[in-house]
Short mmCIF file of C-alpha atoms and ligand atoms in Angstrom, two decimals:
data_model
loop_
_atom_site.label_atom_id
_atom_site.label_comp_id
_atom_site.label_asym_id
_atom_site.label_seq_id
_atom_site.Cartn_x
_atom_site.Cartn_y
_atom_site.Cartn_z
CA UNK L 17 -20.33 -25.51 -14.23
CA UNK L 18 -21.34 -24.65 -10.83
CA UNK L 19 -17.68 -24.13 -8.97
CA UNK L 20 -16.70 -21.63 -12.12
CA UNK L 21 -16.12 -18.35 -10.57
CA UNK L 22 -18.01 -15.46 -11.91
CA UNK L 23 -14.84 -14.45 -13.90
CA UNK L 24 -14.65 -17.63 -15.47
CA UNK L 25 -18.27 -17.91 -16.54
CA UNK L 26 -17.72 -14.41 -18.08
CA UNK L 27 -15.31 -15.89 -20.48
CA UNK L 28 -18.41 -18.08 -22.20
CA UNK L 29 -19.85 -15.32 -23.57
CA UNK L 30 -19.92 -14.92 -27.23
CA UNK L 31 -18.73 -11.59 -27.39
CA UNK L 32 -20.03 -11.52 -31.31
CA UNK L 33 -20.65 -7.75 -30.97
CA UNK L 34 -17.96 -6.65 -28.83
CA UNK L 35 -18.04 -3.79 -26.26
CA UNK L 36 -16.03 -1.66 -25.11
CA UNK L 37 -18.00 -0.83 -22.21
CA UNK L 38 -20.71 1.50 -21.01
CA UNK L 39 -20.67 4.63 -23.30
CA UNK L 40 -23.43 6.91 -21.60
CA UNK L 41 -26.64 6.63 -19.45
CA UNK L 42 -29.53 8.76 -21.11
CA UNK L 43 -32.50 9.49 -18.65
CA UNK L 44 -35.63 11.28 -19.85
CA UNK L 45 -37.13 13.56 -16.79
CA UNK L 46 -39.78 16.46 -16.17
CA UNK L 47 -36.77 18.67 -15.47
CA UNK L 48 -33.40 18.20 -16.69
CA UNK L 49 -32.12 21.61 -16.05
CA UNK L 50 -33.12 20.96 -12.29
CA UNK L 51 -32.22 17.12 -12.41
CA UNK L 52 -28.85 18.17 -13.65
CA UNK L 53 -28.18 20.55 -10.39
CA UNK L 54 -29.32 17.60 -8.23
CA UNK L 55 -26.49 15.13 -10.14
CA UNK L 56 -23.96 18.36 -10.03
CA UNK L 57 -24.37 18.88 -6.67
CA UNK L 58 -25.33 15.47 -4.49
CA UNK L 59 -23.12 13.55 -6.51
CA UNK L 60 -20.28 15.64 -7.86
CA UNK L 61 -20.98 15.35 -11.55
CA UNK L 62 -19.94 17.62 -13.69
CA UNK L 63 -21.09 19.94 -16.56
CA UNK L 64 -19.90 18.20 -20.16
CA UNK L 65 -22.14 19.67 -22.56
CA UNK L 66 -25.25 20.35 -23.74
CA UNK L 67 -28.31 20.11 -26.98
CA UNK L 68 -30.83 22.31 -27.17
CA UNK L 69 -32.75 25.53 -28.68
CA UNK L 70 -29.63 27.43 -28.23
CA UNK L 71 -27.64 24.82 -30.10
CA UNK L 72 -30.46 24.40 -32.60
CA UNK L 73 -32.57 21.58 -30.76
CA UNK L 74 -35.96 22.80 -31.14
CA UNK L 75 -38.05 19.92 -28.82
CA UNK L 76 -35.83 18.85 -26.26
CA UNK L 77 -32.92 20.59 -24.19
CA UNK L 78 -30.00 17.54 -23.00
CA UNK L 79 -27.27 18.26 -20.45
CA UNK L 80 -24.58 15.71 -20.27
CA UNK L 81 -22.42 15.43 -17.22
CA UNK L 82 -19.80 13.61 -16.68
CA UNK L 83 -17.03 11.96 -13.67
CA UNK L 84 -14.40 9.88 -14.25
CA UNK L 85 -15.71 7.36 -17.02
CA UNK L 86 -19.15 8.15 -16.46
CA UNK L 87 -21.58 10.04 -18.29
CA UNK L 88 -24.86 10.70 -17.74
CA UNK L 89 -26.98 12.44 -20.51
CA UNK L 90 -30.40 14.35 -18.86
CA UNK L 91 -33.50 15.56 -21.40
CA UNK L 92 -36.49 16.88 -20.97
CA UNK L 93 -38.77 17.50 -24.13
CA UNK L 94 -40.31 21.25 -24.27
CA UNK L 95 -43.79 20.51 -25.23
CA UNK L 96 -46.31 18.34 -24.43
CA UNK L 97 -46.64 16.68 -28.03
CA UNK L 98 -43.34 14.50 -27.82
CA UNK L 99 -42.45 10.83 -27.33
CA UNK L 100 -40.57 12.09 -24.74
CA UNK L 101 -43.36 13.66 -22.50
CA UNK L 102 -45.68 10.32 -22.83
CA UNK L 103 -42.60 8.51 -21.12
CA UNK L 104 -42.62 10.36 -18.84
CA UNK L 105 -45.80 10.65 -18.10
CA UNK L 106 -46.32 6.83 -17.92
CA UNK L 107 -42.74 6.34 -16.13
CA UNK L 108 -42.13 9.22 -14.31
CA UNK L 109 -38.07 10.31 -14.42
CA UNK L 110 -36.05 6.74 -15.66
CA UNK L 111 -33.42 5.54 -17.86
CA UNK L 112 -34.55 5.18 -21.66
CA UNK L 113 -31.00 4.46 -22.64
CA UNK L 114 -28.16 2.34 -22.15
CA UNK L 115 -25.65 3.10 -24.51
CA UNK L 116 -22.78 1.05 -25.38
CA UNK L 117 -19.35 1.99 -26.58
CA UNK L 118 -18.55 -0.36 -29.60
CA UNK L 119 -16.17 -0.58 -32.70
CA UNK L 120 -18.79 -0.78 -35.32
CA UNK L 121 -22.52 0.60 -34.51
CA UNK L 122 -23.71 -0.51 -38.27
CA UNK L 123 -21.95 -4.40 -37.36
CA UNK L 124 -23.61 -4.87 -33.74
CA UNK L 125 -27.24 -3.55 -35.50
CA UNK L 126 -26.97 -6.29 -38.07
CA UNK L 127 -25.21 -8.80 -35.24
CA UNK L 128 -28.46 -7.96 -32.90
CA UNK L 129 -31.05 -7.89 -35.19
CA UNK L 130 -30.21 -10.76 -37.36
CA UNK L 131 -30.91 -12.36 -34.07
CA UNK L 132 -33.87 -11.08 -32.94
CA UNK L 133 -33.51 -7.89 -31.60
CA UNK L 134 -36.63 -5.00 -32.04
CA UNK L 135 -35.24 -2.12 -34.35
CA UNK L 136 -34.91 1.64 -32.09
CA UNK L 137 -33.31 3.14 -34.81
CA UNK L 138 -31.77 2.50 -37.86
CA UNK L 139 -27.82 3.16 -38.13
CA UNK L 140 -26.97 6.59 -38.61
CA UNK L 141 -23.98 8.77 -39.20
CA UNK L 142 -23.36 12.03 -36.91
CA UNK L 143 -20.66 14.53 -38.22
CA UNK L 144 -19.49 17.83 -37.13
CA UNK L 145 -16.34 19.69 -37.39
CA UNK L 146 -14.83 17.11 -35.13
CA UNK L 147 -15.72 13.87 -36.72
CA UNK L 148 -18.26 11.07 -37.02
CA UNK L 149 -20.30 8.74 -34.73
CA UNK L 150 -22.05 5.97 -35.72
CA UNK L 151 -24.88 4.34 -33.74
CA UNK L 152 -27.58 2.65 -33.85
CA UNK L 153 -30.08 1.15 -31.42
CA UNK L 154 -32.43 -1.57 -30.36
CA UNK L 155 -34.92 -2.62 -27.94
CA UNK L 156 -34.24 -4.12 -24.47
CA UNK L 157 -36.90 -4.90 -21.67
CA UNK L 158 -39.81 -2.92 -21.65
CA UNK L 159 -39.29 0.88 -23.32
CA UNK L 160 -35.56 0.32 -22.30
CA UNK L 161 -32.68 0.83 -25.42
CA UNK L 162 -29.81 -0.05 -25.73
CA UNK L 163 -27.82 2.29 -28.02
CA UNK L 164 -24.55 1.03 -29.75
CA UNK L 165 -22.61 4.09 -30.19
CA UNK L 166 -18.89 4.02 -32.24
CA UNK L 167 -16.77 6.99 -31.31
CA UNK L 168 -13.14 6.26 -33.07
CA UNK L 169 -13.18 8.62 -35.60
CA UNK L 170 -15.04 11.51 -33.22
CA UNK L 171 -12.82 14.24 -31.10
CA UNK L 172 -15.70 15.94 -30.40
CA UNK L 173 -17.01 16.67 -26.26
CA UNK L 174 -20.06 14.47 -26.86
CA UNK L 175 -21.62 13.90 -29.64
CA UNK L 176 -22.59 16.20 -32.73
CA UNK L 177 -25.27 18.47 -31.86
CA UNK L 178 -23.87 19.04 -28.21
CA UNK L 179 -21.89 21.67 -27.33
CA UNK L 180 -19.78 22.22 -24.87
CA UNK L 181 -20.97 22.94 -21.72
CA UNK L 182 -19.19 25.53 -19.42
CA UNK L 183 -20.85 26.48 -15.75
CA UNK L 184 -19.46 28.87 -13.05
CA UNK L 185 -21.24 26.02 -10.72
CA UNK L 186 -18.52 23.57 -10.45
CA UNK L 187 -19.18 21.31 -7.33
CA UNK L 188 -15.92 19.08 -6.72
CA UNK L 189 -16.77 15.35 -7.65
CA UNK L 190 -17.74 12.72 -5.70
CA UNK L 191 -15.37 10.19 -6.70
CA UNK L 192 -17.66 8.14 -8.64
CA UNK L 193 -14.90 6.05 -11.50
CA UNK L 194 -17.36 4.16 -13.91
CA UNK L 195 -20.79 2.16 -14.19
CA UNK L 196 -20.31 -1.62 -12.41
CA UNK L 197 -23.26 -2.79 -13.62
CA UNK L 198 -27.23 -1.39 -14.23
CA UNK L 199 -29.92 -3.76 -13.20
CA UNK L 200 -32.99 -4.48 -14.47
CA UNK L 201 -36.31 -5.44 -12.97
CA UNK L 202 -38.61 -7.43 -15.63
CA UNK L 203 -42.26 -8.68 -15.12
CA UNK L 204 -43.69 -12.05 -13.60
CA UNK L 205 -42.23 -15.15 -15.95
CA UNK L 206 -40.12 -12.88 -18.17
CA UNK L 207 -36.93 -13.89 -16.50
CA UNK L 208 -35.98 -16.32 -18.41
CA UNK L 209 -37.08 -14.74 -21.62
CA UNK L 210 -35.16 -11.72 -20.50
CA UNK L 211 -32.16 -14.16 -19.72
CA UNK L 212 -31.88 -16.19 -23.07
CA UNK L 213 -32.42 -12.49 -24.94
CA UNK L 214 -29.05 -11.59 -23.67
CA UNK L 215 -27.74 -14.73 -24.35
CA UNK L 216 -29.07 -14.84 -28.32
CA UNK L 217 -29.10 -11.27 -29.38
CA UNK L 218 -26.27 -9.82 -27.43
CA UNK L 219 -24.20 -12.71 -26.78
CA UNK L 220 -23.79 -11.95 -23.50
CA UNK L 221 -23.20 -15.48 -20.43
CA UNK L 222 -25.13 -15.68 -17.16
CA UNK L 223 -22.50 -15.53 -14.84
CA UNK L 224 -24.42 -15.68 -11.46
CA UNK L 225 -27.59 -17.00 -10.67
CA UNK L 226 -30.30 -16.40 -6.90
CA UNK L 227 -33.61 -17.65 -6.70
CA UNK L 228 -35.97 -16.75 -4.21
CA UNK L 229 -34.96 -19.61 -1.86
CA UNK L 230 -31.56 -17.43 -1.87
CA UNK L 231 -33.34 -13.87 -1.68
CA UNK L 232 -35.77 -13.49 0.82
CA UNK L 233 -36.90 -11.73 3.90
CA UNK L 234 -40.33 -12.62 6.15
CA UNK L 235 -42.24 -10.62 3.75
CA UNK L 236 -40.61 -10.82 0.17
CA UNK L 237 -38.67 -12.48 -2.54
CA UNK L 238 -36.81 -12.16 -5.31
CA UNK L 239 -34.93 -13.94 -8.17
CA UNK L 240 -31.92 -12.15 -9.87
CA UNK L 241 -29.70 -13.19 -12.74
CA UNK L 242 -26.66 -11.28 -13.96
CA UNK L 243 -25.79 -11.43 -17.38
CA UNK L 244 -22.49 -10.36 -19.12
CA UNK L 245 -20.45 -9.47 -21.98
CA UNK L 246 -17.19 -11.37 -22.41
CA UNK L 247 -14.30 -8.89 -21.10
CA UNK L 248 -16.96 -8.53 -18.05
CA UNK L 249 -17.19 -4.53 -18.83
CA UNK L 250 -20.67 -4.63 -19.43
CA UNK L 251 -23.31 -6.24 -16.99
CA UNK L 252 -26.74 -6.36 -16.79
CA UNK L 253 -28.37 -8.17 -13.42
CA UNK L 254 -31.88 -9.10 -13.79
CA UNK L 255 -34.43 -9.27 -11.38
CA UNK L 256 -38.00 -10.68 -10.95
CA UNK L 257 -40.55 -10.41 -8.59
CA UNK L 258 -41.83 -13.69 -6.69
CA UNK L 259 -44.38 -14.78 -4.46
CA UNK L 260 -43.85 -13.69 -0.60
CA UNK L 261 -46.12 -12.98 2.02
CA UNK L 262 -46.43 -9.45 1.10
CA UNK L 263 -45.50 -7.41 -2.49
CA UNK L 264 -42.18 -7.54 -3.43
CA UNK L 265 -39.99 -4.47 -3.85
CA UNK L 266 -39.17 -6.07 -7.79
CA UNK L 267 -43.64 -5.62 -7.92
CA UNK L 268 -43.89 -1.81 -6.06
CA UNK L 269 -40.94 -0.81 -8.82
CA UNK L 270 -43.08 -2.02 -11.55
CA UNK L 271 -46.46 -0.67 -10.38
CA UNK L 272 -45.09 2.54 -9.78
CA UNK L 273 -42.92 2.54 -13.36
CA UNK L 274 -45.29 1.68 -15.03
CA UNK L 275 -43.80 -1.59 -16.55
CA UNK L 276 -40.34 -3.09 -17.24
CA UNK L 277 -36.81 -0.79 -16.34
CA UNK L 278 -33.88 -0.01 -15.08
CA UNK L 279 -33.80 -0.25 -11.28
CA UNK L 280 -30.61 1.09 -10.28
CA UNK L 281 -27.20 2.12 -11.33
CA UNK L 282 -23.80 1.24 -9.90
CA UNK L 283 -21.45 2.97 -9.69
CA UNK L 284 -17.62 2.30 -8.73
CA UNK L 285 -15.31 4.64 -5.98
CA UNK L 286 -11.89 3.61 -4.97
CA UNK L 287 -12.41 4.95 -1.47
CA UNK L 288 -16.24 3.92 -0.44
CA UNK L 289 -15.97 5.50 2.68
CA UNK L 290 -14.67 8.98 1.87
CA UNK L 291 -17.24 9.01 -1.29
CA UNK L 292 -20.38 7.98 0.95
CA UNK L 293 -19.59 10.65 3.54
CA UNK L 294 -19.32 12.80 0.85
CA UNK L 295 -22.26 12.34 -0.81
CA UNK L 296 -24.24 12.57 2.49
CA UNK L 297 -22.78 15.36 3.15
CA UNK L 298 -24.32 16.84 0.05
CA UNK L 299 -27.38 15.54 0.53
CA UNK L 300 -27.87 11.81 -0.81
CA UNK L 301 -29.84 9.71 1.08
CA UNK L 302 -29.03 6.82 1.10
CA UNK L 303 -30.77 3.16 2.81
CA UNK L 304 -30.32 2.56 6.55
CA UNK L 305 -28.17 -0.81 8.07
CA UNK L 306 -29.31 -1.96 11.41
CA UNK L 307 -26.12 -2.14 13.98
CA UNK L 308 -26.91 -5.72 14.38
CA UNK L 309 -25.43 -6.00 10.71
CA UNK L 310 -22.37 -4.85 12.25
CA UNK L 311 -22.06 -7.53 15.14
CA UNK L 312 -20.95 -10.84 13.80
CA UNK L 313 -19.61 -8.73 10.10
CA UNK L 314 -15.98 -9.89 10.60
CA UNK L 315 -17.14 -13.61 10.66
CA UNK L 316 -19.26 -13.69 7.80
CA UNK L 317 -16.74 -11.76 5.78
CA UNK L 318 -13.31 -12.30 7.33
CA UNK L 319 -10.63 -9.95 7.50
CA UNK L 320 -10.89 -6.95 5.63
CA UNK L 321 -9.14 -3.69 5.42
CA UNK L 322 -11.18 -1.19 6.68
CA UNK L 323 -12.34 -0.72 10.44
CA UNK L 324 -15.93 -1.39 11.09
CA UNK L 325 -16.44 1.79 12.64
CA UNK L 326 -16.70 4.23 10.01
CA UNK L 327 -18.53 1.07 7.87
CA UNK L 328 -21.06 1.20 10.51
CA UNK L 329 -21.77 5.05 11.23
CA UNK L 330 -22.47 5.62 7.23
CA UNK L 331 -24.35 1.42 6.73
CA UNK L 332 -22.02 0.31 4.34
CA UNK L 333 -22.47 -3.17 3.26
CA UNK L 334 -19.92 -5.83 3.04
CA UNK L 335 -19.49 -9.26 1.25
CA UNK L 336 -17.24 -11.70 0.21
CA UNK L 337 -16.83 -14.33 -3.01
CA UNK L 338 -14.39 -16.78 -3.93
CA UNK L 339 -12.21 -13.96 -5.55
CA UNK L 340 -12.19 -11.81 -2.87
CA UNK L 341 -14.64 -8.83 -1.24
CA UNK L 342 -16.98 -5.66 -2.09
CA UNK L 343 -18.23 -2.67 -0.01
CA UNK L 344 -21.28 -1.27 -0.93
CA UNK L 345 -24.45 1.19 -0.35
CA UNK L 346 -27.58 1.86 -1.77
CA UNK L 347 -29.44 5.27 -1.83
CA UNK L 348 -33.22 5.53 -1.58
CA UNK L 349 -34.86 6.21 -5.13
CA UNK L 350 -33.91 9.50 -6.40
CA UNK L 351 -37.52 10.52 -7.48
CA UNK L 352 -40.86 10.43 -5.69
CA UNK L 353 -41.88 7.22 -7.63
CA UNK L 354 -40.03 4.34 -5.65
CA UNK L 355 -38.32 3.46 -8.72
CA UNK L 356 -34.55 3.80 -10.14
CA UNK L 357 -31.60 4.34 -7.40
CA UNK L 358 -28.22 4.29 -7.53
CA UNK L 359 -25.42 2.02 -5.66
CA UNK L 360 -21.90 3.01 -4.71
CA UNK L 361 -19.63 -0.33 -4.82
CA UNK L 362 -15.74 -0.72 -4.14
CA UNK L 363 -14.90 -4.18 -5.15
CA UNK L 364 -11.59 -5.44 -3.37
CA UNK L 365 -11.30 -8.08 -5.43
CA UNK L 366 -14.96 -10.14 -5.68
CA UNK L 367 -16.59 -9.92 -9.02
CA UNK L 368 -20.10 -11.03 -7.48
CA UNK L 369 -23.03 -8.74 -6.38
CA UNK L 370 -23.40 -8.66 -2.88
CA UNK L 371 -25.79 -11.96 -2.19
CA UNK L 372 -24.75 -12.08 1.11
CA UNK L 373 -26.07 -8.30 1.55
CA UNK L 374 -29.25 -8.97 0.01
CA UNK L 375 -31.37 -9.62 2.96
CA UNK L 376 -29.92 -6.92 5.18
CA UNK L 377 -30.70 -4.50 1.60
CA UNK L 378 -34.05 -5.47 1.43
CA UNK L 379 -34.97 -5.83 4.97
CA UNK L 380 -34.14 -2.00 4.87
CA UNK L 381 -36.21 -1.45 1.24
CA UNK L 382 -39.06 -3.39 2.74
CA UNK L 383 -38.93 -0.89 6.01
CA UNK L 384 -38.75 2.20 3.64
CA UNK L 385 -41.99 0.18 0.80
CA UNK L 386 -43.74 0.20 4.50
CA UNK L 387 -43.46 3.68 5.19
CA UNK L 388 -45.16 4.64 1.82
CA UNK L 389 -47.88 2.23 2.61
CA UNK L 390 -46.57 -0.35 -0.34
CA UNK L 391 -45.94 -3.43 1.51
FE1 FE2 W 151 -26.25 -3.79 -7.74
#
């Protein structure tokens, strides 16, 4: 079992359900109109469309952006007595929903919940003048959904309700191509709970495993677990906290969320270098490497294509697997609650997550947890 490469271990799954891949990223937040500037204009999103009392939403306004295969759907309720504001009052801005693009919504409710999974809502049919959706949702990890959402018979921008939405603020995009993988962090002893829910309900194979003898620093550890779906387009790493010296980044994220969620996005470029000085540029901020990272890079990792230099001056990571290597970056939490972040990854090949980076990445969250006194 052990020498199967990540690809191969992909291929266990029991893709009962299937997906497609990731169909949209919903995050509820105090401000979406605002939120939806930041995404616009750090990160070159742009404007898709939009639900709200001008489109006959009376309790929430939802902006949708979108670049290349990614879509990210922001909303903010409008009054205090809403599901809505008590998330966000508990978790601060986060994603609520994972949605995911598959051929029948009504089949992968039944599929899940025969198996286990907590009803979200029922299956339901959206129509407009362009077509019908069908989705349906369920219950992941804490207040976390996952959404399945059918699309073949819709030609619509979105999704009924939204309408298109057209700005005269048009930022050029970042070069941001579709969601790698969303992570997870989950409680003390729910890993494995967390782990065998993927595999029962979602039919989904744990395709790489670290435990905290693998992921640690002088202060900290961590165990992580990715799970997939079978054609690998969907994956969901999970992460729990364990006992170091001092709290663990996996414990600050749930202390200061509140409970169980998603801890960051990633998200793929072609060109990691001309994305990340971009998006610096513009004004994400993203986690610090030390140059001693840099020094002996080339023997850990071997030959790549890229010259260290510009690797160095923006503290983009590299590793390498059996199938080949990634480049990647992390940005600091994009709301005051050290919570959910995002990663930039180019993957040249390897199909892992960057194990070899994980010391250097949390040596630099552990630096950052000091600063706000949460070490
Ligand atoms: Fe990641």
């Amino acid at each position: 079992m052990e020498t199967l490469t990540a690809s191969q271990k992909m291929s266990q799954a029991k893709d009962f359900l299937p997906i497609n891949g990731t169909d949209h990223i919903e995050l509820y937040v105090g401000n979406a109109k605002q939120a939806a500037h930041y995404y616009k204009t750090a990160f070159g999103f742009q404007s898709l469309a939009y639900a709200g009392p001008e489109t006959g939403v009376r309790d929430t306004a939802s902006y949708v952006l979108k670049q290349g295969k990614i879509r990210l759907v922001l909303t903010t309720p409008l009054k205090s007595e809403n599901p809505i504001s008590e998330h966000i009052y508990k978790h601060g801005d986060g994603v609520k929903i994972l949605a995911l693009w598959v051929d029948d919504a009504y089949k992968a409710f039944e599929e899940t919940t025969n198996r286990g999974a907590k009803v979200y809502m029922e299956p339901v049919t959206k129509t407009d003048e362009f077509g019908e959706v069908r989705m349906s949702g369920i219950y992941t990890y804490g207040e976390t959904i996952h959404l399945f959402v059918e699309r073949k018979n819709y030609k619509g921008i979105f999704l009924p309700g939204y309408k298109e939405w057209k700005s005269e603020y048009n930022p050029a995009e970042g070069g941001l191509l579709y969601v790698d993988h969303c992570v997870g962090n989950v409680g003390w002893n729910r890993m494995n709970d967390t782990v065998k829910w993927y595999e029962d309900v979602m039919g989904f194979a744990n395709i790489l495993s670290f435990d905290d003898k693998q992921i640690n620093t002088e202060y900290s550890a961590l165990m992580s677990k990715v799970m997939s779906n079978g054609n690998g387009y969907v994956k969901f790493p999970i992460n729990e906290p364990a006992e170091g010296k001092k709290k663990s980044q996996i414990e600050e994220y749930l202390e200061f969320y509140e409970g169980e969620g998603v801890q960051h996005i990633a998200v793929a470029t072609a060109d990691i270098i001309k994305t990340v000085r971009e998006l610096k540029a513009r004004g994400v901020e993203f986690l610090n490497t030390p140059n001693a990272y840099y020094e002996d890079l080339l023997n850990r990792v071997g030959k790549i294509d890229e010259d260290i230099a510009p690797l160095q001056e923006l503290g983009i990571l590299v590793d390498r697997d059996d199938e080949g290597y990634l480049l990647q970056i992390f940005t600091k939490p994009v709301e005051d609650r050290p919570t959910l972040f995002f990663e930039i990854i180019q993957r040249k090949g390897a199909q892992s997550f960057g194990a070899g980076n994980f010391k250097a990445l949390f040596e630099s969250i552990e630096r950052e947890q000091a600063k706000r006194g949460n070490l």
